[in-house]
Amino acid sequence: MVREITDSDFEGLMRLYMQLHDNPLPEKTDEIMDLWHSILNDKNHHIIVAEVGGEIVSSCVCVIIPNLTRGQRPYAFVENVITDEKHRKQGLATACLNYAKEIAEGENCYKIMLLTGSKQESTLNFYERAGYNRNDKTAFIQWL
């Protein structure tokens, strides 16, 4: 099942995120929980999850960004695409990305963007099969 995150999904999402850039499991401090609730209450911030057997095994984030150009149509940004290593190649990440696209279309976005740090051709091909292209834009990152 693919759906948007709920308040009770914090631990499951954090366990999955441990596989994303070797993230440590965060302690449930007041600051972390305030951030969690801020994200949950932000109408433009969507955390999408796929679950199997009640366990969150794939996810992506879709943020809708208001915009003053392109007829004041917003655009969407996808980040933190991850699937549990035991559940890969089952179409779960594609389902999450498709859900993100539905959100972006529903918000009348004129484009949806995704960045990846991966240089693996299989990962790049996966994103292309999901409808993204690597030819139209060039991304530049400045780490802070």
GROMACS .gro file of C-alpha atoms in nm:
model
  144
    1MET     CA    1   0.000   0.000   0.000
    2VAL     CA    2   0.129   0.347  -0.090
    3ARG     CA    3   0.011   0.641   0.118
    4GLU     CA    4   0.116   0.956   0.295
    5ILE     CA    5   0.286   0.931   0.631
    6THR     CA    6   0.093   0.952   0.957
    7ASP     CA    7   0.201   1.056   1.304
    8SER     CA    8   0.241   0.696   1.418
    9ASP     CA    9   0.492   0.619   1.139
   10PHE     CA   10   0.789   0.802   1.292
   11GLU     CA   11   0.985   0.494   1.408
   12GLY     CA   12   0.923   0.299   1.088
   13LEU     CA   13   1.038   0.585   0.870
   14MET     CA   14   1.345   0.648   1.083
   15ARG     CA   15   1.441   0.279   1.063
   16LEU     CA   16   1.416   0.298   0.683
   17TYR     CA   17   1.615   0.623   0.676
   18MET     CA   18   1.902   0.445   0.852
   19GLN     CA   19   1.976   0.293   0.507
   20LEU     CA   20   1.990   0.639   0.349
   21HIS     CA   21   2.342   0.778   0.374
   22ASP     CA   22   2.410   0.568   0.687
   23ASN     CA   23   2.179   0.787   0.896
   24PRO     CA   24   2.187   0.699   1.265
   25LEU     CA   25   1.854   0.638   1.436
   26PRO     CA   26   1.775   0.975   1.596
   27GLU     CA   27   1.685   0.999   1.960
   28LYS     CA   28   1.324   1.107   2.012
   29THR     CA   29   1.406   1.447   2.159
   30ASP     CA   30   1.163   1.736   2.184
   31GLU     CA   31   1.347   1.908   1.896
   32ILE     CA   32   1.317   1.602   1.668
   33MET     CA   33   0.950   1.557   1.752
   34ASP     CA   34   0.882   1.928   1.696
   35LEU     CA   35   1.044   1.896   1.352
   36TRP     CA   36   0.841   1.580   1.282
   37HIS     CA   37   0.514   1.754   1.369
   38SER     CA   38   0.612   2.064   1.171
   39ILE     CA   39   0.661   1.844   0.863
   40LEU     CA   40   0.333   1.662   0.923
   41ASN     CA   41   0.146   1.993   0.951
   42ASP     CA   42   0.305   2.152   0.642
   43LYS     CA   43   0.052   2.126   0.359
   44ASN     CA   44   0.333   2.150   0.102
   45HIS     CA   45   0.552   1.876   0.253
   46HIS     CA   46   0.450   1.521   0.166
   47ILE     CA   47   0.627   1.209   0.291
   48ILE     CA   48   0.508   0.916   0.086
   49VAL     CA   49   0.557   0.558   0.203
   50ALA     CA   50   0.500   0.209   0.071
   51GLU     CA   51   0.436  -0.059   0.325
   52VAL     CA   52   0.446  -0.435   0.309
   53GLY     CA   53   0.299  -0.635   0.592
   54GLY     CA   54   0.253  -0.319   0.798
   55GLU     CA   55   0.623  -0.226   0.767
   56ILE     CA   56   0.742   0.089   0.588
   57VAL     CA   57   0.981  -0.038   0.320
   58SER     CA   58   0.999   0.246   0.067
   59SER     CA   59   0.958   0.621   0.076
   60CYS     CA   60   1.014   0.952  -0.093
   61VAL     CA   61   0.949   1.314  -0.004
   62CYS     CA   62   0.763   1.551  -0.234
   63VAL     CA   63   0.770   1.921  -0.152
   64ILE     CA   64   0.547   2.165  -0.338
   65ILE     CA   65   0.717   2.501  -0.384
   66PRO     CA   66   0.502   2.810  -0.451
   67ASN     CA   67   0.629   3.012  -0.744
   68LEU     CA   68   0.586   3.357  -0.896
   69THR     CA   69   0.684   3.256  -1.252
   70ARG     CA   70   0.526   3.019  -1.504
   71GLY     CA   71   0.182   3.167  -1.448
   72GLN     CA   72   0.234   3.139  -1.072
   73ARG     CA   73   0.226   2.762  -1.099
   74PRO     CA   74   0.423   2.581  -0.829
   75TYR     CA   75   0.685   2.316  -0.888
   76ALA     CA   76   0.763   2.000  -0.697
   77PHE     CA   77   1.087   1.864  -0.565
   78VAL     CA   78   1.143   1.497  -0.480
   79GLU     CA   79   1.407   1.394  -0.228
   80ASN     CA   80   1.502   1.105   0.001
   81VAL     CA   81   1.402   0.822  -0.232
   82ILE     CA   82   1.476   0.498  -0.049
   83THR     CA   83   1.369   0.134  -0.053
   84ASP     CA   84   1.470  -0.120   0.209
   85GLU     CA   85   1.746  -0.336   0.065
   86LYS     CA   86   1.534  -0.652   0.116
   87HIS     CA   87   1.244  -0.509  -0.085
   88ARG     CA   88   1.415  -0.359  -0.389
   89LYS     CA   89   1.318  -0.434  -0.749
   90GLN     CA   90   0.952  -0.484  -0.656
   91GLY     CA   91   0.819  -0.153  -0.794
   92LEU     CA   92   0.777   0.009  -0.452
   93ALA     CA   93   0.992   0.316  -0.517
   94THR     CA   94   0.824   0.359  -0.855
   95ALA     CA   95   0.487   0.350  -0.680
   96CYS     CA   96   0.606   0.618  -0.434
   97LEU     CA   97   0.735   0.834  -0.720
   98ASN     CA   98   0.405   0.792  -0.907
   99TYR     CA   99   0.218   0.901  -0.593
  100ALA     CA  100   0.444   1.208  -0.574
  101LYS     CA  101   0.364   1.284  -0.937
  102GLU     CA  102  -0.009   1.261  -0.863
  103ILE     CA  103   0.035   1.511  -0.579
  104ALA     CA  104   0.231   1.747  -0.805
  105GLU     CA  105  -0.029   1.721  -1.080
  106GLY     CA  106  -0.307   1.779  -0.827
  107GLU     CA  107  -0.131   2.097  -0.713
  108ASN     CA  108  -0.100   2.215  -1.077
  109CYS     CA  109   0.280   2.202  -1.070
  110TYR     CA  110   0.451   2.275  -1.400
  111LYS     CA  111   0.743   2.042  -1.327
  112ILE     CA  112   0.875   1.791  -1.079
  113MET     CA  113   1.246   1.766  -1.010
  114LEU     CA  114   1.461   1.502  -0.850
  115LEU     CA  115   1.830   1.498  -0.768
  116THR     CA  116   2.039   1.191  -0.702
  117GLY     CA  117   2.394   1.159  -0.583
  118SER     CA  118   2.420   0.817  -0.740
  119LYS     CA  119   2.645   0.768  -1.039
  120GLN     CA  120   2.532   0.407  -1.087
  121GLU     CA  121   2.385   0.363  -1.431
  122SER     CA  122   2.120   0.126  -1.293
  123THR     CA  123   1.995   0.398  -1.056
  124LEU     CA  124   1.998   0.663  -1.328
  125ASN     CA  125   1.810   0.427  -1.561
  126PHE     CA  126   1.555   0.362  -1.284
  127TYR     CA  127   1.480   0.735  -1.260
  128GLU     CA  128   1.452   0.762  -1.637
  129ARG     CA  129   1.205   0.470  -1.643
  130ALA     CA  130   1.008   0.658  -1.376
  131GLY     CA  131   0.970   0.950  -1.619
  132TYR     CA  132   1.260   1.177  -1.522
  133ASN     CA  133   1.528   1.285  -1.765
  134ARG     CA  134   1.887   1.388  -1.709
  135ASN     CA  135   1.923   1.606  -2.016
  136ASP     CA  136   1.705   1.917  -1.967
  137LYS     CA  137   1.874   2.078  -1.667
  138THR     CA  138   2.208   2.081  -1.492
  139ALA     CA  139   2.210   2.068  -1.115
  140PHE     CA  140   2.464   2.247  -0.899
  141ILE     CA  141   2.494   2.180  -0.528
  142GLN     CA  142   2.657   2.399  -0.268
  143TRP     CA  143   2.685   2.208   0.058
  144LEU     CA  144   2.640   2.419   0.369
   0.00000   0.00000   0.00000
